[in-house]
mmCIF file of C-alpha atoms in Angstrom:
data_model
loop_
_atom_site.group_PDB
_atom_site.id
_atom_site.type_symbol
_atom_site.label_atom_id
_atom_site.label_comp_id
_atom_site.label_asym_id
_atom_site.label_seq_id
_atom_site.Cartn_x
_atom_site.Cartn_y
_atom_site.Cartn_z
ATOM 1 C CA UNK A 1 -130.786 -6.759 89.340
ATOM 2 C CA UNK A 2 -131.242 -7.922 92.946
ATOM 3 C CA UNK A 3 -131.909 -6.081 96.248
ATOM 4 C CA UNK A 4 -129.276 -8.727 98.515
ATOM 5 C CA UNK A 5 -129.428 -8.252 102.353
ATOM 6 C CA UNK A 6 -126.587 -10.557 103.593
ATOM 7 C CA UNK A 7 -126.405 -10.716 107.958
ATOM 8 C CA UNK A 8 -123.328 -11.368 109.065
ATOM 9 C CA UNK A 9 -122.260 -10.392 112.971
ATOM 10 C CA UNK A 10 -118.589 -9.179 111.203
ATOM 11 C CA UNK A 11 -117.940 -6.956 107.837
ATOM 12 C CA UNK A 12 -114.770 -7.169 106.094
ATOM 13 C CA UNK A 13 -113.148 -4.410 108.025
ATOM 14 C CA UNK A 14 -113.758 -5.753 111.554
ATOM 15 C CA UNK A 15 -110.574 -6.500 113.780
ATOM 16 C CA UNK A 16 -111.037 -9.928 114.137
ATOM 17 C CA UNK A 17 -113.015 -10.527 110.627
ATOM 18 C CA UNK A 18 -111.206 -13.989 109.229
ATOM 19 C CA UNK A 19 -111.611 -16.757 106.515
ATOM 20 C CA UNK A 20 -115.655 -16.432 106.797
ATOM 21 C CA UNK A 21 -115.567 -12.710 105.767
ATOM 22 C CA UNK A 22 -113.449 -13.225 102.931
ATOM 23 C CA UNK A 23 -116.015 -15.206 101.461
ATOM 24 C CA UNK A 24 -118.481 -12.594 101.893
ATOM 25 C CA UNK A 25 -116.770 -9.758 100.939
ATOM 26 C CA UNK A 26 -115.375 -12.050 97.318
ATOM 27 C CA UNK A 27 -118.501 -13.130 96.735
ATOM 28 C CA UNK A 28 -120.290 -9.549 97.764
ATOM 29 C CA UNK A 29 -118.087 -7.642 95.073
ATOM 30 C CA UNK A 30 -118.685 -9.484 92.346
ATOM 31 C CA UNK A 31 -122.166 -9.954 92.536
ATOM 32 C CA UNK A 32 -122.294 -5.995 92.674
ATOM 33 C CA UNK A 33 -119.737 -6.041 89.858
ATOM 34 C CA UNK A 34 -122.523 -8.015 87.721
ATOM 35 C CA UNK A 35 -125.318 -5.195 88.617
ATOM 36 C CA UNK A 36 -126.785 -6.167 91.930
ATOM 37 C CA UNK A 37 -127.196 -4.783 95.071
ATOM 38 C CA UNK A 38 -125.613 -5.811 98.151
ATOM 39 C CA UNK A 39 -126.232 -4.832 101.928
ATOM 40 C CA UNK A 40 -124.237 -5.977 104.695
ATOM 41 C CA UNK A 41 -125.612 -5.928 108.197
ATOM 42 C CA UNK A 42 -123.889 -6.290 111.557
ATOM 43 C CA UNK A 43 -122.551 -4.882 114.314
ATOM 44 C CA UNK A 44 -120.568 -2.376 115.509
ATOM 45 C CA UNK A 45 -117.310 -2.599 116.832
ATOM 46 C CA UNK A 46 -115.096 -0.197 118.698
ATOM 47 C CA UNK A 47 -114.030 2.436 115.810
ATOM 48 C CA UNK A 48 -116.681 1.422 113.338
ATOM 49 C CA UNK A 49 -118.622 4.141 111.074
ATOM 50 C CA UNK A 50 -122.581 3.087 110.986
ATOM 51 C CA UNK A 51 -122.697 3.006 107.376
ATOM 52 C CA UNK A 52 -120.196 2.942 104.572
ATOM 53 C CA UNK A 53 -119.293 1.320 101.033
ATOM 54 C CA UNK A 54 -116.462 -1.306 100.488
ATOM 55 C CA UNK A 55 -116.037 -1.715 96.734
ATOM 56 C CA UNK A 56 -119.750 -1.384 96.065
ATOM 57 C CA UNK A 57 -120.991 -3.007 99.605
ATOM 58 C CA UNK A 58 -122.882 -1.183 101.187
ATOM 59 C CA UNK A 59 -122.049 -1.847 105.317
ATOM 60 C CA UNK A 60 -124.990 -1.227 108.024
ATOM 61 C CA UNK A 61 -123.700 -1.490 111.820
ATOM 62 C CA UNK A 62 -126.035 -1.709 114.466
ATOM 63 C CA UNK A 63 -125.815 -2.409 118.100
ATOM 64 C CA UNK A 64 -123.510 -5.102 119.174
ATOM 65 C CA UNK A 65 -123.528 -8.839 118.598
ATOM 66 C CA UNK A 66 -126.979 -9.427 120.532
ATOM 67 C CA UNK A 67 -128.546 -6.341 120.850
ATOM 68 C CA UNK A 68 -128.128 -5.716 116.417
ATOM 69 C CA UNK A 69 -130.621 -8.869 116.638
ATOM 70 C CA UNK A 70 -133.300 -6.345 118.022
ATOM 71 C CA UNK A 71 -132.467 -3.523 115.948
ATOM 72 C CA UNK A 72 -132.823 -6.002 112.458
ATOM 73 C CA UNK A 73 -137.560 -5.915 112.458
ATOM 74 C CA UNK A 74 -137.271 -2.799 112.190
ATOM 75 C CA UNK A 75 -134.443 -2.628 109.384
ATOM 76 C CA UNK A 76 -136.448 -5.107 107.723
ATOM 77 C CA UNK A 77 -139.587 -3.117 108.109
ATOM 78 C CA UNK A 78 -138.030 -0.150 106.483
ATOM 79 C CA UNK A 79 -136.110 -1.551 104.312
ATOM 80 C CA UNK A 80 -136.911 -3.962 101.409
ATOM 81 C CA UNK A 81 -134.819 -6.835 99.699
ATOM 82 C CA UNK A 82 -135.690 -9.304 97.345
ATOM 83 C CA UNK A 83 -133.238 -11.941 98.996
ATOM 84 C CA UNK A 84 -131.556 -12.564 102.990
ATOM 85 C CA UNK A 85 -128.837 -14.515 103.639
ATOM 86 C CA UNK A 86 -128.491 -15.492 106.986
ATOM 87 C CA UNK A 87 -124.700 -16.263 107.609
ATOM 88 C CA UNK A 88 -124.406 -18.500 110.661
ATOM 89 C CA UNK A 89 -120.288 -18.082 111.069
ATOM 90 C CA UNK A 90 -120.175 -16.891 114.736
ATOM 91 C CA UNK A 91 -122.848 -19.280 116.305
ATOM 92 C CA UNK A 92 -125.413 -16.722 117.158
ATOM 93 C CA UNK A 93 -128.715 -17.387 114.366
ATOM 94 C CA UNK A 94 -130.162 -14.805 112.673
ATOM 95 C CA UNK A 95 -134.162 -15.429 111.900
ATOM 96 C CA UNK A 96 -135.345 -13.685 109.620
ATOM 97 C CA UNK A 97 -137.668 -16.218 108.111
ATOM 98 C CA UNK A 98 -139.464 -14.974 110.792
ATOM 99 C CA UNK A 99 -139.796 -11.645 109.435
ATOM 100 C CA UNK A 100 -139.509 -12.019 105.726
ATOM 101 C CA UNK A 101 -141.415 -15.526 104.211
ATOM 102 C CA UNK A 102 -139.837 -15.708 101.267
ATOM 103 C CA UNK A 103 -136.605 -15.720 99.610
ATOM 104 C CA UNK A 104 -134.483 -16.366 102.590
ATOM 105 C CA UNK A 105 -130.989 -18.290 102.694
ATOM 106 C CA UNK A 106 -129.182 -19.729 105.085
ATOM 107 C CA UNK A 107 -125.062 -19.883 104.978
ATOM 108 C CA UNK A 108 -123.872 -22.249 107.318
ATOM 109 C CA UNK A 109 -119.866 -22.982 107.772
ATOM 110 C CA UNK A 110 -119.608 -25.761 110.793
ATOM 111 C CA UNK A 111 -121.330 -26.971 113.749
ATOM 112 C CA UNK A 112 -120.087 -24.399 116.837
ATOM 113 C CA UNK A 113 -121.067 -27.148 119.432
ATOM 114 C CA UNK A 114 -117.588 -28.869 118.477
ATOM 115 C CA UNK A 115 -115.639 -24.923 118.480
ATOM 116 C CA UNK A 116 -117.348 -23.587 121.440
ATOM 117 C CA UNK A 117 -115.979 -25.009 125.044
ATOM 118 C CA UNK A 118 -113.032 -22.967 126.300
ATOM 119 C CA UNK A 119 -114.002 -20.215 123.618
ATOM 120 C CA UNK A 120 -116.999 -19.007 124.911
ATOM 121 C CA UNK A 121 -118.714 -18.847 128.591
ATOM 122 C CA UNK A 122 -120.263 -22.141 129.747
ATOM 123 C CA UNK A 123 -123.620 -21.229 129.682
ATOM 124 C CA UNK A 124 -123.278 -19.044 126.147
ATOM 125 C CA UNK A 125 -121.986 -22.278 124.694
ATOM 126 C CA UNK A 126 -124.584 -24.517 125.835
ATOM 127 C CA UNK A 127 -127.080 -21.943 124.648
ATOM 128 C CA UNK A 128 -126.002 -22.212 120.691
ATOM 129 C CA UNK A 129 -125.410 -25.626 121.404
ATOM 130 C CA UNK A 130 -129.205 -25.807 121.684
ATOM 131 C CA UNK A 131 -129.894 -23.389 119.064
ATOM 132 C CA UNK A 132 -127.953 -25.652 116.662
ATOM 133 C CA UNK A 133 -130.565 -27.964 117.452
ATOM 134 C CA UNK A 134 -133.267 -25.716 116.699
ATOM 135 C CA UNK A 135 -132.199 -25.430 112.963
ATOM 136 C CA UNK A 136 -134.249 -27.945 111.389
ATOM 137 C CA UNK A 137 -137.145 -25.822 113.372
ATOM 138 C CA UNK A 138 -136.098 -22.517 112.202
ATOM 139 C CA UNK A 139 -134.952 -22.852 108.501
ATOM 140 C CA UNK A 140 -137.193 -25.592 107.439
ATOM 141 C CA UNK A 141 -137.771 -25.444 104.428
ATOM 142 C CA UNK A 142 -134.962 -22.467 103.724
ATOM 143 C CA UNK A 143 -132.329 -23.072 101.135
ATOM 144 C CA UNK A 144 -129.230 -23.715 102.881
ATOM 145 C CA UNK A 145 -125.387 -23.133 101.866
ATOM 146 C CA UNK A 146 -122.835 -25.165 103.075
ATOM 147 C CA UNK A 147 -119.231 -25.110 102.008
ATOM 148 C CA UNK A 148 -117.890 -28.378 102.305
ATOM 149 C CA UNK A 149 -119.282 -32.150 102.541
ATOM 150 C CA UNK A 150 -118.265 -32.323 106.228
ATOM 151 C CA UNK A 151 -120.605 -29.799 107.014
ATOM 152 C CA UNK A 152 -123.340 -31.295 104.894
ATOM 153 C CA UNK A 153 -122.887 -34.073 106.586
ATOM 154 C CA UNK A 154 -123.859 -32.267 110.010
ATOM 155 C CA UNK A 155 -126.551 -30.836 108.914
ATOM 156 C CA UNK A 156 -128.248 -33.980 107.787
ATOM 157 C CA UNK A 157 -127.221 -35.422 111.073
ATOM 158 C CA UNK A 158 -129.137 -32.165 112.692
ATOM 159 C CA UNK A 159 -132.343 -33.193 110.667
ATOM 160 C CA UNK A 160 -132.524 -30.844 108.012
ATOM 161 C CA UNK A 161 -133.585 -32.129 104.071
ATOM 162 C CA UNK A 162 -130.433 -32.884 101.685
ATOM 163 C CA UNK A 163 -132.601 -31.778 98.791
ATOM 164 C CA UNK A 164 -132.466 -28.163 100.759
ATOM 165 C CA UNK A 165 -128.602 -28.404 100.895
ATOM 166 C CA UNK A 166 -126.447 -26.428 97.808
ATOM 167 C CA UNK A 167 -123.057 -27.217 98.454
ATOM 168 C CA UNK A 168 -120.711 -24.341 97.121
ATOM 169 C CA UNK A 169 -117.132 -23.941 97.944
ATOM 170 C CA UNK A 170 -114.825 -20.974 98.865
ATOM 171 C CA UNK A 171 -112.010 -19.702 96.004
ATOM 172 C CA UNK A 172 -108.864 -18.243 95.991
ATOM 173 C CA UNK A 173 -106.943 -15.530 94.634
ATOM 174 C CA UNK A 174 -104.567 -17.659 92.519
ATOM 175 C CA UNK A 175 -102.995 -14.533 91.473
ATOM 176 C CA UNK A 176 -102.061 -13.156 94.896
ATOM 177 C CA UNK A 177 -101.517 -16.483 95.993
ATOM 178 C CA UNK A 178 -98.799 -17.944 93.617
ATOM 179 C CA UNK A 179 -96.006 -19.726 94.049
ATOM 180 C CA UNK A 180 -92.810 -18.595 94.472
ATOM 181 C CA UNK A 181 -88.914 -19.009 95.616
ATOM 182 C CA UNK A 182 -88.318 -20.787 98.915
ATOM 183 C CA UNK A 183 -86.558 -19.951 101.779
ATOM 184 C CA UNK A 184 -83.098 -20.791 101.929
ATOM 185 C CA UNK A 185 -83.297 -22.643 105.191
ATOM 186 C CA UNK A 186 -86.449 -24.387 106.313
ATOM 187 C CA UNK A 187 -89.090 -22.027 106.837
ATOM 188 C CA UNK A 188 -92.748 -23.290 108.032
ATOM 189 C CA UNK A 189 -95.992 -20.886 108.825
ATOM 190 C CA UNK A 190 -98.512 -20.496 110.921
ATOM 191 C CA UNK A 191 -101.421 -18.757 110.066
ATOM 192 C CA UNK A 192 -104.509 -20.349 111.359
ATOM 193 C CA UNK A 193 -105.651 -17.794 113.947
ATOM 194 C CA UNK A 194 -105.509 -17.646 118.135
ATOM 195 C CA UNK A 195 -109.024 -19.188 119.080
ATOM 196 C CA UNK A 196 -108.634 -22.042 121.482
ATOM 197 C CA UNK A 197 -110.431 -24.734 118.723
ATOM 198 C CA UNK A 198 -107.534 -23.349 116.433
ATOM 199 C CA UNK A 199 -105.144 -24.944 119.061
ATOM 200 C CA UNK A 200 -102.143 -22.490 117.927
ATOM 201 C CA UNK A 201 -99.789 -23.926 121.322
ATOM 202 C CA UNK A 202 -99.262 -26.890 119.278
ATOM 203 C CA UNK A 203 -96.703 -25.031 117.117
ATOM 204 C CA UNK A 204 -94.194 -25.357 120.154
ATOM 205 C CA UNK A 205 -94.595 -28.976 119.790
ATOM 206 C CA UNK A 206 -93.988 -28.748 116.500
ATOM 207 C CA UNK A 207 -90.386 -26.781 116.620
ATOM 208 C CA UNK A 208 -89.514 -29.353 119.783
ATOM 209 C CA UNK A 209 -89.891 -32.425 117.738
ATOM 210 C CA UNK A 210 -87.799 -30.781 114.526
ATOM 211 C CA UNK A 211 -85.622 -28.778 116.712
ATOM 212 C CA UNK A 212 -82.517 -31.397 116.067
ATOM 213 C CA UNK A 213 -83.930 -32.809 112.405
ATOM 214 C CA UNK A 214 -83.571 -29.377 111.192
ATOM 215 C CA UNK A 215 -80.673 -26.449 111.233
ATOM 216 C CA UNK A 216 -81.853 -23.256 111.164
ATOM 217 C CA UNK A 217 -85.288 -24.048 111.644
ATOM 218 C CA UNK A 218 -87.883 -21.403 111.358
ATOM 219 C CA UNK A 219 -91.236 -20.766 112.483
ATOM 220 C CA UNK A 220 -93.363 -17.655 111.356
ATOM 221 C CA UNK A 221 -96.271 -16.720 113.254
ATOM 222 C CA UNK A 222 -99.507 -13.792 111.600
ATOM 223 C CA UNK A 223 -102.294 -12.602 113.680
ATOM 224 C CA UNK A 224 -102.851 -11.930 116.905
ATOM 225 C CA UNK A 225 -105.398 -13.154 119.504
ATOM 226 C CA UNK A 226 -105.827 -14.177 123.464
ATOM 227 C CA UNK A 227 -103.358 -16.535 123.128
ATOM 228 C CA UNK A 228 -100.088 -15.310 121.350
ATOM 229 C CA UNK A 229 -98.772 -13.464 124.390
ATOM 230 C CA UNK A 230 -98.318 -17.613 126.210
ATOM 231 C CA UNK A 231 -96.849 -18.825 122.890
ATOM 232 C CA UNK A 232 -94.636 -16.168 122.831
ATOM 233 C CA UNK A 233 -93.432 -16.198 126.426
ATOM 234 C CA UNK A 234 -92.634 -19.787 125.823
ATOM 235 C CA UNK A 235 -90.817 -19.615 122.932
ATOM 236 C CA UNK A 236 -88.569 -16.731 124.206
ATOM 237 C CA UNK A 237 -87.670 -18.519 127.513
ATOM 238 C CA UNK A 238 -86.664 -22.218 125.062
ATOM 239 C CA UNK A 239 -84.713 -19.579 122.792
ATOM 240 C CA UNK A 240 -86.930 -21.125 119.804
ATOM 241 C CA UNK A 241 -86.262 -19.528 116.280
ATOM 242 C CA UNK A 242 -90.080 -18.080 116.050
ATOM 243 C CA UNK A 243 -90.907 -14.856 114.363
ATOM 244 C CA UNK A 244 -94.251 -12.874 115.416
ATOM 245 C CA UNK A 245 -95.145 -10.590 112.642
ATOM 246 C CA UNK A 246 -98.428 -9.448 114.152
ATOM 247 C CA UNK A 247 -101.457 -8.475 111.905
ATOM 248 C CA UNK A 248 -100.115 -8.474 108.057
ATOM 249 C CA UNK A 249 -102.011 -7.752 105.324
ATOM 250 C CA UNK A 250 -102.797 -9.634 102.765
ATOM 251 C CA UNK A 251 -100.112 -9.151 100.010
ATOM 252 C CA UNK A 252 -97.380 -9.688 102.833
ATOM 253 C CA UNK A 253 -99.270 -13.182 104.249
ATOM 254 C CA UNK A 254 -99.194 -14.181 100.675
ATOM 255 C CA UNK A 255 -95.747 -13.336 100.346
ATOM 256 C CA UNK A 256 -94.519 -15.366 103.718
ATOM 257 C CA UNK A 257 -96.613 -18.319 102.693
ATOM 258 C CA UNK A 258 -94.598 -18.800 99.418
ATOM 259 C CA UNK A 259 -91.687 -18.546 100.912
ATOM 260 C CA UNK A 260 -92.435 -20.904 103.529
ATOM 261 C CA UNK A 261 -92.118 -25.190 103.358
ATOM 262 C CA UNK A 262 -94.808 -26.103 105.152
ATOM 263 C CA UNK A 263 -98.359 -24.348 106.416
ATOM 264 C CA UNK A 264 -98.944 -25.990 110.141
ATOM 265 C CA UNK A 265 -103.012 -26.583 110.678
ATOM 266 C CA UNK A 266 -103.839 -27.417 114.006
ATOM 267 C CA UNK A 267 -108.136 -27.188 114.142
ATOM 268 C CA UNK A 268 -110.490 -28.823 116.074
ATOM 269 C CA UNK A 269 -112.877 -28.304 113.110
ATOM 270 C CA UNK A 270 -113.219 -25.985 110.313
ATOM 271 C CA UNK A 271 -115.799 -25.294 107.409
ATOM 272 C CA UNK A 272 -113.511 -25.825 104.838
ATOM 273 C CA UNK A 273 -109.882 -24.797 105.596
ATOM 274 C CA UNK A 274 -109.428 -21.202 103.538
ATOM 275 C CA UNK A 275 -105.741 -20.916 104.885
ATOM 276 C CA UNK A 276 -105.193 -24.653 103.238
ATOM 277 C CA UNK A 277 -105.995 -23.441 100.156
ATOM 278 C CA UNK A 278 -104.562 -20.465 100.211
ATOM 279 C CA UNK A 279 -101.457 -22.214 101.093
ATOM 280 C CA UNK A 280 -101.998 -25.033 98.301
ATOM 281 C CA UNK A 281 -102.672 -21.808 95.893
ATOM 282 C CA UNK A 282 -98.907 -21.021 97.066
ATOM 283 C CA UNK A 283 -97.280 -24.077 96.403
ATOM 284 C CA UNK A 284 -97.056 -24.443 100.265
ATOM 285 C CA UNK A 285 -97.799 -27.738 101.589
ATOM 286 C CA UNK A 286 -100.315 -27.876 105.064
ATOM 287 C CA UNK A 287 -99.874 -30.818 107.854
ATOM 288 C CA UNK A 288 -102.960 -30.567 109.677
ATOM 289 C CA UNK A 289 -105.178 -32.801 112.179
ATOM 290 C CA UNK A 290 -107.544 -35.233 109.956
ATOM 291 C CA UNK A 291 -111.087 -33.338 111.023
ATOM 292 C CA UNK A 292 -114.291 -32.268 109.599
ATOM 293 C CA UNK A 293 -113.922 -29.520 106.690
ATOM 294 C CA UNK A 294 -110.042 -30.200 106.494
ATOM 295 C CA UNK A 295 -110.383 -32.959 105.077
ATOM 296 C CA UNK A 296 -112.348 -31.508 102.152
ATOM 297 C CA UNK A 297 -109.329 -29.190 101.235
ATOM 298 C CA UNK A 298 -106.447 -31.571 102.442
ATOM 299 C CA UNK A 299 -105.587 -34.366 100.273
ATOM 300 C CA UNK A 300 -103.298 -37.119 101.772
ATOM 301 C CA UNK A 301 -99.970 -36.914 99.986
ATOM 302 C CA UNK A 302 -100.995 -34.090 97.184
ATOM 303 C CA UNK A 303 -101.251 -31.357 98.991
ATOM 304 C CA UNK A 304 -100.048 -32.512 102.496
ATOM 305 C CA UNK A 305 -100.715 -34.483 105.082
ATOM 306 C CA UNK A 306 -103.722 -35.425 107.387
ATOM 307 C CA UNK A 307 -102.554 -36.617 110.712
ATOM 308 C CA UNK A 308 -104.504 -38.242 113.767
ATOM 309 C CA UNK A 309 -101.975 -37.067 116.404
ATOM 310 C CA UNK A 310 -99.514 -34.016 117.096
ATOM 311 C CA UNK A 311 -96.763 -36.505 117.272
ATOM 312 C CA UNK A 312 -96.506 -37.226 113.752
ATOM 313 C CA UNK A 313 -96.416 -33.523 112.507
ATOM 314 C CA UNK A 314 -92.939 -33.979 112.358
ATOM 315 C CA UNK A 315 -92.147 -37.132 110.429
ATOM 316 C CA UNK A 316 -94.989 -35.558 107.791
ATOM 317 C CA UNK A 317 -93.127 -32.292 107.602
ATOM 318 C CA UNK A 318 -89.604 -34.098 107.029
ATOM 319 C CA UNK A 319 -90.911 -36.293 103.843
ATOM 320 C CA UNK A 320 -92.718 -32.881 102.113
ATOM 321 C CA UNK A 321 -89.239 -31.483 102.679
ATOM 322 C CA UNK A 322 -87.476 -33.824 101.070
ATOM 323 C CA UNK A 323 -89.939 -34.281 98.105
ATOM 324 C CA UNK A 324 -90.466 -30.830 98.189
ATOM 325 C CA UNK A 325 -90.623 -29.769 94.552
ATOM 326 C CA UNK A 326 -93.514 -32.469 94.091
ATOM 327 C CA UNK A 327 -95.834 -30.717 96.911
ATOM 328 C CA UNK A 328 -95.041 -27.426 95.220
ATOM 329 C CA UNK A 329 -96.772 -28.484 92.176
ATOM 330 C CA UNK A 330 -99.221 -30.503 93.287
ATOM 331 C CA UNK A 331 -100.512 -28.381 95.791
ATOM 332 C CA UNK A 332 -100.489 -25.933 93.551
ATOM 333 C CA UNK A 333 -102.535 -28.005 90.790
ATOM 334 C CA UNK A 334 -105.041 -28.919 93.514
ATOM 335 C CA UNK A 335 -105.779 -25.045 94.718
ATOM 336 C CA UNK A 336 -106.353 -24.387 90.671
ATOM 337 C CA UNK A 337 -109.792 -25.986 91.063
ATOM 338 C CA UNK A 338 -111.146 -23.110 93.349
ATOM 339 C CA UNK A 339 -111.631 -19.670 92.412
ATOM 340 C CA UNK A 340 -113.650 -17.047 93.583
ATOM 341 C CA UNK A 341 -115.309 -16.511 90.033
ATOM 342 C CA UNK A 342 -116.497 -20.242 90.341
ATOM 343 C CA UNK A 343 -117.924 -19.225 93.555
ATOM 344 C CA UNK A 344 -119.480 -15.887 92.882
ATOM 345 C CA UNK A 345 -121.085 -17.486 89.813
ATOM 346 C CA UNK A 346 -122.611 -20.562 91.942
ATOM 347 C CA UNK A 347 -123.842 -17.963 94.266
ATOM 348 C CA UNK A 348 -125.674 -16.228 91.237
ATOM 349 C CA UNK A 349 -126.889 -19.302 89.700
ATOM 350 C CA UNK A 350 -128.694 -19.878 93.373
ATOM 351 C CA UNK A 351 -129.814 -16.265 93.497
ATOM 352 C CA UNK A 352 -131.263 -15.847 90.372
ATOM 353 C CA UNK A 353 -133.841 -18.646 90.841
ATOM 354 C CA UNK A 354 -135.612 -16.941 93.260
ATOM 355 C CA UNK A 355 -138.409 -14.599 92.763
ATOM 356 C CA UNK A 356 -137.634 -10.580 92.265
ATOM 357 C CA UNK A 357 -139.779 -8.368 95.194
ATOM 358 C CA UNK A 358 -141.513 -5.511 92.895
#
């Protein structure tokens, strides 16, 4: 059995927690389920208890997403683990290599410095910009998980060892995410989140271009973020056929995603692309911008379409719609290759080489 601290500055229950906390939380439970501890440690947010347990998890909130980087010495001093993994989702490094010698991971998902402008004041994005930098520095030597080749790719460029890179990709719930009867008219989704690198206004591109291809065309929009209110205000005043459904959970995304033709993916970047997956998983097809970690889970013509401009979302979305039944199944073949027990047990597999604190 292992002690696992795993830093993270979002838990599984945080507002705004997304594709990255997933992972964690999958790959969290079952390592518990197989006899090991697991810590989580983070902030807090407005609502938050300190401490509770998720399906075995323990959760430890401290402090807010820089100050919970002062509180963590003297966690670390109290409190003993036989592994760290230092999840670098949300820009800001954690370093405790610098506190613990041995046994420490790093989980890195994509390079911020191509997320960051228009997200994030100037001077905050020029600052993990630099930190970025600093990785080869900080986590030399330091086992590092990546998710996709993209990403591997960056880190090389950033200087750090291949022979120090473990490659392990997301899953998916291919039970919950199953496919399933179609709408009767033409449906599409959008469920890629509200952060400007996410470029969500794109979707009223989309409907304008398939607007007169299309009757009854359909848009559905999850989440919620800075910029829904614009999208919506826009798509009221051109009367366009777009549902909101806020937050949903995650039976009722799955359930909209089967029903829907088409998954629109409009990133600047990602890791890997959970929501393409996910959609693949569904039989759901994904059009999306050919860029760094989407094009590890988006396969030209079997699972949808890469595209190098917003203008030809449209032709791409007509041809999966009339070959529709073929992008059902081999989307769904494709998303058969992940699973979350694949992942969990890669995770082990890296865990269980390292050497148990007494």
């Amino acid at each position: 059995m292992l002690n696992i601290l795993w830093l993270n500055h979002r838990d599984p229950k945080h507002p705004r927690a997304g594709g990255a906390e997933r992972t964690i939380y999958e790959v969290a439970k079952r390592l518990v389920e197989k006899g090991n501890k697991v810590t989580i440690y983070c902030p807090r947010w407005k609502g938050s208890l300190d401490e509770e347990i998720i399906d075995g998890i323990k959760i430890i909130r401290k402090g807010n997403n820089f100050t919970t980087h002062a509180f963590l010495p003297i966690f670390l001093i109290k409190n003993s683990f036989d592994a760290i993994i230092n999840d670098l989702a949300h820009g800001v490094p954690w370093i405790s290599p610098v506190f613990l010698k041995r046994n420490n991971f790093v989980f890195f998902r994509h390079l911020h410095a191509r997320s960051l402008p228009g997200q994030v004041d100037i001077i905050l994005a020029k600052i993990i910009t630099i930190l970025e930098k600093l990785y080869p520095f900080i986590y030399r030597n330091i086992k590092i998980v990546t998710e996709s080749s993209s990403s591997e790719e960056d880190l090389i460029r950033l200087g750090l060892d291949k022979k120090n890179i473990v490659r392990i990709p997301p899953g998916v719930d291919l039970n919950l995410f199953s496919p399933g009867k179609k709408s009767k008219s033409v449906q599409l989704i959008y469920f890629g989140g509200f952060r400007r690198y996410k470029r969500p206004e794109y979707i009223l591109n989309v409907y304008e271009q398939l607007k007169t291809n299309i009757n009854h065309l359909k848009i559905v929009i999850t989440g919620d973020g800075k910029l829904l209110q614009q999208i919506r205000e826009e798509a009221k005043t051109k009367n366009y056929n777009i549902f909101f459904t806020g937050r949903v959970d995650q039976d009722e995304l799955a359930g909209l995603i089967k029903k829907s033709w088409v998954n629109l993916h409009f990133s600047i970047t990602e890791g890997w692309g959970l929501s393409i997956i996910e959609s693949s998983a569904s039989g759901t097809p994904t059009v999306a911008f050919r860029v760094p970690g989407v094009i590890d889970t988006l396969k030209d013509n079997l699972n949808g379409f890469l595209v190098d401009d917003i203008s030809e979302f449209s032709n791409k979305i007509l041809y999966i719609i009339k070959n529709e039944n073929l992008f059902i199944n081999n989307s769904r073949k494709f998303a058969e290759n992940f699973t979350w027990e694949k992942t969990a047990d890669m995770w082990r597999e890296l865990l269980g080489n390292i050497e148990k604190i007494s």
